Amino acid sequence: YQIVYDSAQLVIVWDSIGEVLYSGEMNGGINVYDQRSEPQVRRFASADAKGPLVPRLNIHKMDSIGDDVAPVGHADAITVLLPIVKLQFLASASLDRKIILWDVIKNKKKKEFKNFHKKAVTCLDYSESLIILLSGSLDHQIYIWNPYVDAPIYSLRDHAFPIISIKLVEEPFHLLSLDNAGNAKLWD
C-alpha cells in the first residue's frame, strides 16, 4: 500500500491489536488508516481540515454555535499519538497544550484535558493495570490522569528542563522521565 497525505505527517503509530495506523499532522489533523477494511484513509481530528483524503469517515467537524465556529480537535501540530487499546481510545497531544481522548468505536472526542499544561505536551504513556495516563510537557511538568476524571490526579515537579520522554514501568511500579538537558529521573 501507499498512502499519500496532503500535508506533512509528524507522528505515526501502529495499533497492532486493531490493525490501525494513526498519523498526526502539522495542522492538528489525525489520519486513521484501517488495515482490516479496504485501503482507505479517514481524517480523525483537525482544526482546519480542508477535506478528506480518501474519505470513509471524517469525524472532525466544526461545531457551530450561532455564527461562531470552534474546532473539535487540535489547533496545532500533533506531538504524540497513543492507542489505549483496552479502553478503545486514542490519546493525542499537541503543541496546543491539549490532550484529547478519542473514542475509536464511536469516532468522536471522549474527553479533553486543557488548561493544565502551560506549554506543548511532548510525551504520553499509559498503564492498563492502573488505568492511568501520564503526560510530560515543555513546561517541565508531568501529570498523572485518570481517563474518567476531568483534572489531573497528581503532578510531579522536579525537572528544570522540558520533558521529552516518559515511560511507566509496572513491575515494580516506577516512572522514568527524561528532560532535554539529558537528566533522567526515576520516580516511585
Backbone as JSON Lines, residues from 0, in Angstrom:
{"i":0,"aa":"Y","n":[0.83,-1.19,0.0],"ca":[0.0,0.0,0.0],"c":[0.87,1.24,0.0]}
{"i":1,"aa":"Q","n":[0.34,2.28,-0.57],"ca":[0.98,3.58,-0.49],"c":[-0.09,4.57,-0.05]}
{"i":2,"aa":"I","n":[0.25,5.35,0.96],"ca":[-0.67,6.38,1.43],"c":[-0.06,7.73,1.08]}
{"i":3,"aa":"V","n":[-0.79,8.54,0.38],"ca":[-0.32,9.88,0.03],"c":[-1.15,10.88,0.81]}
{"i":4,"aa":"Y","n":[-0.49,11.61,1.68],"ca":[-1.18,12.6,2.51],"c":[-1.07,13.97,1.86]}
{"i":5,"aa":"D","n":[-1.99,14.86,2.2],"ca":[-1.97,16.21,1.64],"c":[-1.21,17.2,2.5]}
{"i":6,"aa":"S","n":[-0.64,16.75,3.63],"ca":[0.17,17.63,4.46],"c":[1.21,16.79,5.21]}
{"i":7,"aa":"A","n":[2.18,17.46,5.78],"ca":[3.27,16.78,6.48],"c":[2.76,16.0,7.69]}
{"i":8,"aa":"Q","n":[3.23,14.77,7.83],"ca":[2.89,13.92,8.97],"c":[4.06,13.99,9.97]}
{"i":9,"aa":"L","n":[3.78,14.28,11.22],"ca":[4.81,14.44,12.23],"c":[4.95,13.23,13.13]}
{"i":10,"aa":"V","n":[3.87,12.48,13.3],"ca":[3.83,11.34,14.21],"c":[3.12,10.2,13.51]}
{"i":11,"aa":"I","n":[3.63,9.0,13.7],"ca":[2.96,7.82,13.16],"c":[3.02,6.73,14.22]}
{"i":12,"aa":"V","n":[1.91,6.01,14.41],"ca":[1.86,4.93,15.39],"c":[0.95,3.82,14.86]}
{"i":13,"aa":"W","n":[1.33,2.59,15.14],"ca":[0.6,1.41,14.7],"c":[-0.09,0.77,15.9]}
{"i":14,"aa":"D","n":[-1.38,0.5,15.79],"ca":[-2.13,-0.26,16.78],"c":[-2.23,-1.68,16.26]}
{"i":15,"aa":"S","n":[-1.4,-2.58,16.79],"ca":[-1.33,-3.94,16.26],"c":[-2.57,-4.77,16.61]}
{"i":16,"aa":"I","n":[-3.27,-4.43,17.69],"ca":[-4.49,-5.15,18.06],"c":[-5.62,-4.8,17.09]}
{"i":17,"aa":"G","n":[-5.85,-3.52,16.9],"ca":[-6.91,-3.08,16.0],"c":[-6.5,-3.02,14.54]}
{"i":18,"aa":"E","n":[-5.2,-3.25,14.28],"ca":[-4.65,-3.17,12.92],"c":[-4.99,-1.82,12.28]}
{"i":19,"aa":"V","n":[-4.66,-0.77,13.02],"ca":[-4.95,0.59,12.58],"c":[-3.67,1.41,12.65]}
{"i":20,"aa":"L","n":[-3.42,2.19,11.62],"ca":[-2.3,3.11,11.57],"c":[-2.84,4.52,11.8]}
{"i":21,"aa":"Y","n":[-2.24,5.24,12.74],"ca":[-2.61,6.62,13.01],"c":[-1.43,7.51,12.64]}
{"i":22,"aa":"S","n":[-1.71,8.66,12.05],"ca":[-0.65,9.63,11.79],"c":[-1.17,11.02,12.15]}
{"i":23,"aa":"G","n":[-0.26,11.83,12.7],"ca":[-0.61,13.17,13.14],"c":[0.01,14.23,12.25]}
{"i":24,"aa":"E","n":[-0.76,15.24,11.95],"ca":[-0.37,16.27,11.0],"c":[0.11,17.55,11.69]}
{"i":25,"aa":"M","n":[0.77,18.36,10.9],"ca":[1.24,19.66,11.34],"c":[0.07,20.59,11.71]}
{"i":26,"aa":"N","n":[-1.07,20.43,11.05],"ca":[-2.21,21.31,11.28],"c":[-3.14,20.81,12.39]}
{"i":27,"aa":"G","n":[-2.76,19.73,13.09],"ca":[-3.61,19.21,14.16],"c":[-4.49,18.05,13.73]}
{"i":28,"aa":"G","n":[-4.41,17.67,12.47],"ca":[-5.22,16.56,11.98],"c":[-4.65,15.21,12.38]}
{"i":29,"aa":"I","n":[-5.51,14.25,12.54],"ca":[-5.11,12.87,12.8],"c":[-5.77,12.01,11.74]}
{"i":30,"aa":"N","n":[-4.95,11.28,11.0],"ca":[-5.46,10.39,9.97],"c":[-5.47,8.97,10.49]}
{"i":31,"aa":"V","n":[-6.49,8.23,10.11],"ca":[-6.68,6.85,10.55],"c":[-6.71,5.96,9.33]}
{"i":32,"aa":"Y","n":[-5.82,4.97,9.29],"ca":[-5.79,4.01,8.2],"c":[-6.13,2.65,8.81]}
{"i":33,"aa":"D","n":[-7.26,2.09,8.44],"ca":[-7.73,0.82,8.99],"c":[-7.31,-0.31,8.06]}
{"i":34,"aa":"Q","n":[-6.35,-1.11,8.5],"ca":[-5.8,-2.2,7.7],"c":[-6.85,-3.26,7.37]}
{"i":35,"aa":"R","n":[-7.85,-3.44,8.24],"ca":[-8.83,-4.51,8.07],"c":[-9.87,-4.19,7.0]}
{"i":36,"aa":"S","n":[-10.04,-2.94,6.68],"ca":[-11.03,-2.58,5.67],"c":[-10.32,-2.31,4.35]}
{"i":37,"aa":"E","n":[-11.07,-1.87,3.38],"ca":[-10.46,-1.51,2.11],"c":[-9.44,-0.41,2.36]}
{"i":38,"aa":"P","n":[-8.41,-0.34,1.54],"ca":[-7.39,0.68,1.77],"c":[-7.98,2.09,1.68]}
{"i":39,"aa":"Q","n":[-8.25,2.64,2.82],"ca":[-8.83,3.97,2.89],"c":[-8.19,4.73,4.04]}
{"i":40,"aa":"V","n":[-8.21,6.02,3.9],"ca":[-7.73,6.89,4.97],"c":[-8.88,7.8,5.34]}
{"i":41,"aa":"R","n":[-9.05,8.04,6.63],"ca":[-10.07,8.98,7.06],"c":[-9.44,10.0,7.98]}
{"i":42,"aa":"R","n":[-9.96,11.16,7.99],"ca":[-9.45,12.21,8.87],"c":[-10.16,12.08,10.21]}
{"i":43,"aa":"F","n":[-9.38,12.14,11.29],"ca":[-9.92,11.89,12.62],"c":[-10.11,13.15,13.43]}
{"i":44,"aa":"A","n":[-9.17,14.09,13.35],"ca":[-9.29,15.28,14.18],"c":[-8.4,16.37,13.65]}
{"i":45,"aa":"S","n":[-8.98,17.41,13.14],"ca":[-8.17,18.51,12.63],"c":[-8.89,19.82,12.85]}
{"i":46,"aa":"A","n":[-8.14,20.83,13.18],"ca":[-8.74,22.14,13.41],"c":[-9.02,22.88,12.12]}
{"i":47,"aa":"D","n":[-8.34,22.49,11.04],"ca":[-8.58,23.19,9.78],"c":[-8.56,22.23,8.59]}
{"i":48,"aa":"A","n":[-9.23,21.11,8.75],"ca":[-9.26,20.11,7.67],"c":[-9.82,20.74,6.4]}
{"i":49,"aa":"K","n":[-9.15,20.47,5.29],"ca":[-9.59,21.03,4.02],"c":[-10.34,20.0,3.2]}
{"i":50,"aa":"G","n":[-10.69,18.91,3.82],"ca":[-11.42,17.88,3.11],"c":[-10.76,16.54,3.34]}
{"i":51,"aa":"P","n":[-11.51,15.48,3.09],"ca":[-10.98,14.15,3.33],"c":[-9.91,13.77,2.33]}
{"i":52,"aa":"L","n":[-9.06,12.85,2.74],"ca":[-8.07,12.32,1.82],"c":[-8.76,11.31,0.92]}
{"i":53,"aa":"V","n":[-8.97,10.11,1.42],"ca":[-9.81,9.13,0.76],"c":[-10.88,8.83,1.79]}
{"i":54,"aa":"P","n":[-12.05,9.46,1.68],"ca":[-12.95,9.5,2.81],"c":[-13.65,8.18,3.11]}
{"i":55,"aa":"R","n":[-13.68,7.8,4.35],"ca":[-14.57,6.81,4.86],"c":[-15.37,7.45,5.98]}
{"i":56,"aa":"L","n":[-14.68,8.23,6.75],"ca":[-15.33,8.92,7.86],"c":[-14.51,10.14,8.18]}
{"i":57,"aa":"N","n":[-15.16,11.23,8.4],"ca":[-14.48,12.46,8.81],"c":[-15.13,12.92,10.09]}
{"i":58,"aa":"I","n":[-14.49,12.62,11.22],"ca":[-15.14,12.99,12.48],"c":[-14.68,14.33,13.0]}
{"i":59,"aa":"H","n":[-13.8,15.0,12.25],"ca":[-13.54,16.37,12.63],"c":[-14.65,17.2,12.01]}
{"i":60,"aa":"K","n":[-15.41,17.81,12.84],"ca":[-16.49,18.67,12.38],"c":[-16.35,20.0,13.1]}
{"i":61,"aa":"M","n":[-16.86,21.01,12.53],"ca":[-16.87,22.31,13.18],"c":[-18.21,22.44,13.89]}
{"i":62,"aa":"D","n":[-18.17,22.58,15.21],"ca":[-19.4,22.76,15.98],"c":[-19.82,24.22,15.89]}
{"i":63,"aa":"S","n":[-20.98,24.47,15.34],"ca":[-21.45,25.84,15.19],"c":[-22.35,26.23,16.35]}
{"i":64,"aa":"I","n":[-22.05,27.37,16.9],"ca":[-22.91,27.97,17.92],"c":[-23.2,29.37,17.4]}
{"i":65,"aa":"G","n":[-24.38,29.57,16.85],"ca":[-24.68,30.83,16.18],"c":[-23.75,30.97,14.98]}
{"i":66,"aa":"D","n":[-23.07,32.1,14.89],"ca":[-22.12,32.32,13.81],"c":[-20.7,31.92,14.19]}
{"i":67,"aa":"D","n":[-20.49,31.52,15.45],"ca":[-19.16,31.13,15.9],"c":[-18.88,29.69,15.51]}
{"i":68,"aa":"V","n":[-17.65,29.43,15.12],"ca":[-17.25,28.08,14.76],"c":[-16.03,27.72,15.59]}
{"i":69,"aa":"A","n":[-16.1,26.59,16.29],"ca":[-15.0,26.15,17.14],"c":[-14.53,24.78,16.68]}
{"i":70,"aa":"P","n":[-13.22,24.57,16.61],"ca":[-12.72,23.26,16.17],"c":[-12.95,22.19,17.22]}
{"i":71,"aa":"V","n":[-13.18,20.96,16.76],"ca":[-13.38,19.83,17.64],"c":[-12.04,19.29,18.13]}
{"i":72,"aa":"G","n":[-11.04,19.27,17.27],"ca":[-9.77,18.63,17.6],"c":[-8.69,19.59,18.02]}
{"i":73,"aa":"H","n":[-7.48,19.27,17.61],"ca":[-6.32,20.09,17.95],"c":[-6.18,21.26,16.99]}
{"i":74,"aa":"A","n":[-5.63,22.35,17.51],"ca":[-5.44,23.56,16.71],"c":[-4.0,23.74,16.27]}
{"i":75,"aa":"D","n":[-3.13,22.81,16.62],"ca":[-1.71,22.93,16.26],"c":[-1.14,21.53,16.03]}
{"i":76,"aa":"A","n":[0.13,21.47,15.73],"ca":[0.79,20.22,15.34],"c":[0.64,19.12,16.39]}
{"i":77,"aa":"I","n":[0.38,17.92,15.91],"ca":[0.3,16.74,16.78],"c":[1.71,16.34,17.19]}
{"i":78,"aa":"T","n":[1.9,16.11,18.5],"ca":[3.22,15.71,19.01],"c":[3.26,14.25,19.42]}
{"i":79,"aa":"V","n":[2.12,13.7,19.86],"ca":[2.08,12.32,20.34],"c":[0.73,11.7,20.0]}
{"i":80,"aa":"L","n":[0.77,10.44,19.59],"ca":[-0.42,9.61,19.45],"c":[-0.19,8.33,20.24]}
{"i":81,"aa":"L","n":[-1.18,7.92,21.02],"ca":[-1.03,6.74,21.87],"c":[-2.33,5.94,21.86]}
{"i":82,"aa":"P","n":[-2.36,4.78,21.19],"ca":[-3.55,3.93,21.28],"c":[-3.68,3.36,22.69]}
{"i":83,"aa":"I","n":[-4.87,3.46,23.24],"ca":[-5.18,2.86,24.54],"c":[-6.18,1.75,24.24]}
{"i":84,"aa":"V","n":[-5.65,0.61,23.92],"ca":[-6.42,-0.49,23.34],"c":[-7.53,-0.96,24.26]}
{"i":85,"aa":"K","n":[-7.22,-1.17,25.53],"ca":[-8.2,-1.73,26.47],"c":[-9.44,-0.83,26.61]}
{"i":86,"aa":"L","n":[-9.25,0.47,26.56],"ca":[-10.37,1.41,26.68],"c":[-10.97,1.79,25.33]}
{"i":87,"aa":"Q","n":[-10.35,1.34,24.24],"ca":[-10.75,1.68,22.89],"c":[-10.7,3.18,22.65]}
{"i":88,"aa":"F","n":[-9.59,3.78,23.12],"ca":[-9.33,5.21,22.97],"c":[-8.06,5.39,22.15]}
{"i":89,"aa":"L","n":[-7.95,6.54,21.56],"ca":[-6.69,7.04,21.03],"c":[-6.42,8.33,21.79]}
{"i":90,"aa":"A","n":[-5.26,8.42,22.44],"ca":[-4.87,9.66,23.11],"c":[-4.01,10.45,22.14]}
{"i":91,"aa":"S","n":[-4.29,11.75,22.03],"ca":[-3.48,12.62,21.18],"c":[-3.06,13.83,22.0]}
{"i":92,"aa":"A","n":[-1.86,14.32,21.69],"ca":[-1.34,15.52,22.34],"c":[-0.78,16.42,21.24]}
{"i":93,"aa":"S","n":[-0.64,17.71,21.58],"ca":[-0.32,18.67,20.54],"c":[0.46,19.85,21.1]}
{"i":94,"aa":"L","n":[0.98,20.65,20.18],"ca":[1.6,21.91,20.56],"c":[0.58,22.86,21.18]}
{"i":95,"aa":"D","n":[-0.71,22.6,20.98],"ca":[-1.76,23.47,21.54],"c":[-1.99,23.25,23.04]}
{"i":96,"aa":"R","n":[-1.17,22.39,23.67],"ca":[-1.18,22.13,25.12],"c":[-2.33,21.22,25.56]}
{"i":97,"aa":"K","n":[-3.09,20.68,24.63],"ca":[-4.22,19.83,24.98],"c":[-3.88,18.35,24.82]}
{"i":98,"aa":"I","n":[-4.58,17.54,25.59],"ca":[-4.6,16.09,25.43],"c":[-6.05,15.74,25.15]}
{"i":99,"aa":"I","n":[-6.28,14.97,24.09],"ca":[-7.64,14.56,23.76],"c":[-7.7,13.05,23.73]}
{"i":100,"aa":"L","n":[-8.74,12.5,24.34],"ca":[-9.02,11.07,24.26],"c":[-10.15,10.89,23.25]}
{"i":101,"aa":"W","n":[-9.86,10.11,22.2],"ca":[-10.83,9.85,21.13],"c":[-11.39,8.45,21.3]}
{"i":102,"aa":"D","n":[-12.69,8.31,21.24],"ca":[-13.35,7.02,21.25],"c":[-13.25,6.45,19.83]}
{"i":103,"aa":"V","n":[-12.47,5.39,19.66],"ca":[-12.23,4.88,18.3],"c":[-13.39,4.03,17.79]}
{"i":104,"aa":"I","n":[-14.32,3.65,18.64],"ca":[-15.5,2.92,18.2],"c":[-16.58,3.89,17.71]}
{"i":105,"aa":"K","n":[-16.87,4.9,18.51],"ca":[-17.89,5.89,18.14],"c":[-17.33,7.0,17.26]}
{"i":106,"aa":"N","n":[-16.0,7.03,17.12],"ca":[-15.35,8.02,16.26],"c":[-15.65,9.45,16.67]}
{"i":107,"aa":"K","n":[-15.5,9.72,17.96],"ca":[-15.67,11.09,18.42],"c":[-14.87,11.35,19.69]}
{"i":108,"aa":"K","n":[-14.74,12.61,20.01],"ca":[-13.97,13.01,21.18],"c":[-14.68,12.55,22.45]}
{"i":109,"aa":"K","n":[-13.93,11.87,23.32],"ca":[-14.48,11.39,24.58],"c":[-14.17,12.36,25.71]}
{"i":110,"aa":"K","n":[-12.94,12.86,25.77],"ca":[-12.53,13.75,26.84],"c":[-11.41,14.64,26.35]}
{"i":111,"aa":"E","n":[-11.38,15.86,26.87],"ca":[-10.32,16.81,26.53],"c":[-9.72,17.37,27.81]}
{"i":112,"aa":"F","n":[-8.41,17.28,27.93],"ca":[-7.69,17.85,29.06],"c":[-6.98,19.1,28.55]}
{"i":113,"aa":"K","n":[-7.41,20.26,29.0],"ca":[-6.77,21.5,28.56],"c":[-6.64,22.45,29.75]}
{"i":114,"aa":"N","n":[-5.79,23.44,29.56],"ca":[-5.52,24.45,30.58],"c":[-4.79,23.92,31.81]}
{"i":115,"aa":"F","n":[-4.11,22.8,31.66],"ca":[-3.27,22.29,32.74],"c":[-1.8,22.47,32.36]}
{"i":116,"aa":"H","n":[-1.37,21.86,31.27],"ca":[-0.02,22.1,30.8],"c":[0.05,23.53,30.25]}
{"i":117,"aa":"K","n":[1.13,24.22,30.56],"ca":[1.3,25.61,30.12],"c":[2.04,25.72,28.79]}
{"i":118,"aa":"K","n":[2.66,24.61,28.36],"ca":[3.35,24.57,27.07],"c":[3.02,23.25,26.39]}
{"i":119,"aa":"A","n":[3.56,23.04,25.22],"ca":[3.26,21.86,24.4],"c":[3.45,20.56,25.17]}
{"i":120,"aa":"V","n":[2.53,19.63,24.96],"ca":[2.64,18.28,25.53],"c":[3.53,17.48,24.58]}
{"i":121,"aa":"T","n":[4.59,16.89,25.12],"ca":[5.6,16.23,24.29],"c":[5.58,14.71,24.38]}
{"i":122,"aa":"C","n":[4.99,14.16,25.44],"ca":[5.02,12.71,25.59],"c":[3.84,12.22,26.43]}
{"i":123,"aa":"L","n":[3.44,10.98,26.14],"ca":[2.35,10.31,26.85],"c":[2.76,8.87,27.12]}
{"i":124,"aa":"D","n":[2.21,8.3,28.18],"ca":[2.3,6.87,28.41],"c":[1.04,6.45,29.16]}
{"i":125,"aa":"Y","n":[0.76,5.17,29.15],"ca":[-0.49,4.67,29.75],"c":[-0.23,3.35,30.46]}
{"i":126,"aa":"S","n":[-0.86,3.18,31.62],"ca":[-0.82,1.91,32.35],"c":[-2.2,1.27,32.27]}
{"i":127,"aa":"E","n":[-2.26,0.09,31.64],"ca":[-3.53,-0.63,31.58],"c":[-3.95,-1.16,32.95]}
{"i":128,"aa":"S","n":[-2.98,-1.62,33.74],"ca":[-3.33,-2.21,35.05],"c":[-3.8,-1.15,36.05]}
{"i":129,"aa":"L","n":[-3.22,0.04,36.0],"ca":[-3.61,1.11,36.93],"c":[-4.66,2.05,36.34]}
{"i":130,"aa":"I","n":[-4.88,1.94,35.04],"ca":[-5.8,2.83,34.3],"c":[-5.43,4.29,34.55]}
{"i":131,"aa":"I","n":[-4.16,4.61,34.26],"ca":[-3.71,5.99,34.37],"c":[-2.96,6.39,33.1]}
{"i":132,"aa":"L","n":[-3.12,7.64,32.74],"ca":[-2.43,8.25,31.62],"c":[-1.42,9.23,32.19]}
{"i":133,"aa":"L","n":[-0.22,9.26,31.64],"ca":[0.8,10.19,32.07],"c":[1.15,11.11,30.93]}
{"i":134,"aa":"S","n":[1.42,12.38,31.25],"ca":[1.8,13.34,30.22],"c":[3.0,14.15,30.69]}
{"i":135,"aa":"G","n":[3.89,14.44,29.76],"ca":[5.03,15.32,30.02],"c":[5.01,16.46,29.03]}
{"i":136,"aa":"S","n":[5.64,17.58,29.42],"ca":[5.49,18.79,28.62],"c":[6.76,19.64,28.61]}
{"i":137,"aa":"L","n":[6.76,20.57,27.69],"ca":[7.83,21.57,27.66],"c":[7.8,22.47,28.89]}
{"i":138,"aa":"D","n":[6.7,22.45,29.65],"ca":[6.6,23.26,30.87],"c":[7.26,22.61,32.09]}
{"i":139,"aa":"H","n":[7.98,21.5,31.87],"ca":[8.74,20.77,32.9],"c":[7.84,19.94,33.82]}
{"i":140,"aa":"Q","n":[6.57,19.85,33.53],"ca":[5.6,19.17,34.39],"c":[5.26,17.78,33.87]}
{"i":141,"aa":"I","n":[4.98,16.88,34.8],"ca":[4.4,15.58,34.49],"c":[3.07,15.51,35.23]}
{"i":142,"aa":"Y","n":[2.03,15.17,34.5],"ca":[0.72,14.99,35.13],"c":[0.3,13.53,35.01]}
{"i":143,"aa":"I","n":[-0.4,13.07,36.02],"ca":[-0.98,11.73,36.04],"c":[-2.49,11.92,36.01]}
{"i":144,"aa":"W","n":[-3.13,11.23,35.05],"ca":[-4.56,11.41,34.8],"c":[-5.3,10.08,34.95]}
{"i":145,"aa":"N","n":[-6.51,10.16,35.45],"ca":[-7.47,9.08,35.32],"c":[-8.31,9.46,34.1]}
{"i":146,"aa":"P","n":[-8.42,8.57,33.1],"ca":[-9.14,8.95,31.87],"c":[-10.6,9.34,32.09]}
{"i":147,"aa":"Y","n":[-11.14,9.05,33.25],"ca":[-12.55,9.36,33.51],"c":[-12.74,10.57,34.42]}
{"i":148,"aa":"V","n":[-11.64,11.23,34.79],"ca":[-11.7,12.39,35.68],"c":[-11.23,13.61,34.89]}
{"i":149,"aa":"D","n":[-11.84,14.77,35.15],"ca":[-11.59,15.96,34.33],"c":[-10.3,16.72,34.64]}
{"i":150,"aa":"A","n":[-9.62,16.38,35.72],"ca":[-8.4,17.08,36.1],"c":[-7.34,16.05,36.46]}
{"i":151,"aa":"P","n":[-6.07,16.47,36.47],"ca":[-5.02,15.52,36.85],"c":[-5.24,15.03,38.28]}
{"i":152,"aa":"I","n":[-4.87,13.77,38.53],"ca":[-4.99,13.24,39.88],"c":[-3.7,13.43,40.67]}
{"i":153,"aa":"Y","n":[-2.61,13.76,39.95],"ca":[-1.34,14.0,40.62],"c":[-0.41,14.72,39.65]}
{"i":154,"aa":"S","n":[0.54,15.48,40.2],"ca":[1.55,16.11,39.36],"c":[2.93,15.9,39.96]}
{"i":155,"aa":"L","n":[3.91,15.82,39.09],"ca":[5.3,15.65,39.51],"c":[6.09,16.84,38.98]}
{"i":156,"aa":"R","n":[6.8,17.5,39.9],"ca":[7.53,18.72,39.54],"c":[8.92,18.68,40.11]}
{"i":157,"aa":"D","n":[9.86,18.23,39.3],"ca":[11.24,18.24,39.76],"c":[12.23,18.48,38.63]}
{"i":158,"aa":"H","n":[11.74,18.52,37.41],"ca":[12.63,18.77,36.28],"c":[12.83,20.27,36.1]}
{"i":159,"aa":"A","n":[14.06,20.66,35.76],"ca":[14.38,22.06,35.49],"c":[14.35,22.37,33.99]}
{"i":160,"aa":"F","n":[14.14,21.33,33.18],"ca":[14.15,21.49,31.73],"c":[12.93,20.79,31.13]}
{"i":161,"aa":"P","n":[12.6,21.11,29.88],"ca":[11.44,20.48,29.23],"c":[11.54,18.95,29.18]}
{"i":162,"aa":"I","n":[10.43,18.31,29.46],"ca":[10.38,16.85,29.46],"c":[10.17,16.37,28.03]}
{"i":163,"aa":"I","n":[11.0,15.4,27.63],"ca":[10.89,14.9,26.25],"c":[10.45,13.45,26.18]}
{"i":164,"aa":"S","n":[10.5,12.73,27.3],"ca":[10.08,11.32,27.28],"c":[9.69,10.87,28.68]}
{"i":165,"aa":"I","n":[8.66,10.04,28.74],"ca":[8.27,9.39,29.99],"c":[7.94,7.93,29.68]}
{"i":166,"aa":"K","n":[8.24,7.07,30.64],"ca":[7.93,5.65,30.47],"c":[7.55,5.09,31.83]}
{"i":167,"aa":"L","n":[6.43,4.41,31.87],"ca":[5.95,3.77,33.08],"c":[6.39,2.32,33.09]}
{"i":168,"aa":"V","n":[7.05,1.91,34.15],"ca":[7.47,0.53,34.35],"c":[6.6,-0.01,35.47]}
{"i":169,"aa":"E","n":[5.91,-1.13,35.23],"ca":[4.89,-1.55,36.19],"c":[5.34,-2.57,37.22]}
{"i":170,"aa":"E","n":[6.41,-3.3,37.0],"ca":[6.82,-4.29,38.0],"c":[8.3,-4.2,38.26]}
{"i":171,"aa":"P","n":[8.74,-3.56,39.3],"ca":[7.94,-2.78,40.26],"c":[7.53,-1.44,39.64]}
{"i":172,"aa":"F","n":[6.52,-0.82,40.22],"ca":[5.97,0.41,39.68],"c":[6.98,1.56,39.81]}
{"i":173,"aa":"H","n":[7.39,2.09,38.67],"ca":[8.27,3.25,38.6],"c":[7.91,4.06,37.36]}
{"i":174,"aa":"L","n":[8.2,5.34,37.43],"ca":[8.08,6.2,36.27],"c":[9.47,6.73,35.96]}
{"i":175,"aa":"L","n":[9.86,6.62,34.72],"ca":[11.14,7.15,34.26],"c":[10.84,8.36,33.38]}
{"i":176,"aa":"S","n":[11.48,9.49,33.68],"ca":[11.29,10.69,32.86],"c":[12.65,11.21,32.43]}
{"i":177,"aa":"L","n":[12.65,11.84,31.25],"ca":[13.87,12.36,30.66],"c":[13.61,13.77,30.17]}
{"i":178,"aa":"D","n":[14.51,14.7,30.52],"ca":[14.34,16.07,30.02],"c":[15.37,16.36,28.93]}
{"i":179,"aa":"N","n":[15.23,17.51,28.28],"ca":[16.09,17.78,27.12],"c":[17.51,18.21,27.49]}
{"i":180,"aa":"A","n":[17.82,18.27,28.77],"ca":[19.21,18.52,29.2],"c":[19.92,17.2,29.48]}
{"i":181,"aa":"G","n":[19.21,16.08,29.28],"ca":[19.81,14.78,29.49],"c":[19.63,14.23,30.9]}
{"i":182,"aa":"N","n":[18.81,14.87,31.71],"ca":[18.56,14.39,33.06],"c":[17.45,13.36,33.07]}
{"i":183,"aa":"A","n":[17.74,12.2,33.61],"ca":[16.73,11.15,33.77],"c":[16.38,11.06,35.25]}
{"i":184,"aa":"K","n":[15.1,10.9,35.52],"ca":[14.63,10.76,36.9],"c":[13.8,9.5,37.01]}
{"i":185,"aa":"L","n":[13.99,8.79,38.09],"ca":[13.22,7.59,38.39],"c":[12.33,7.9,39.57]}
{"i":186,"aa":"W","n":[11.03,7.78,39.37],"ca":[10.03,8.13,40.39],"c":[9.4,6.85,40.93]}
{"i":187,"aa":"D","n":[9.21,6.79,42.23],"ca":[8.5,5.65,42.86],"c":[7.01,5.88,42.82]}
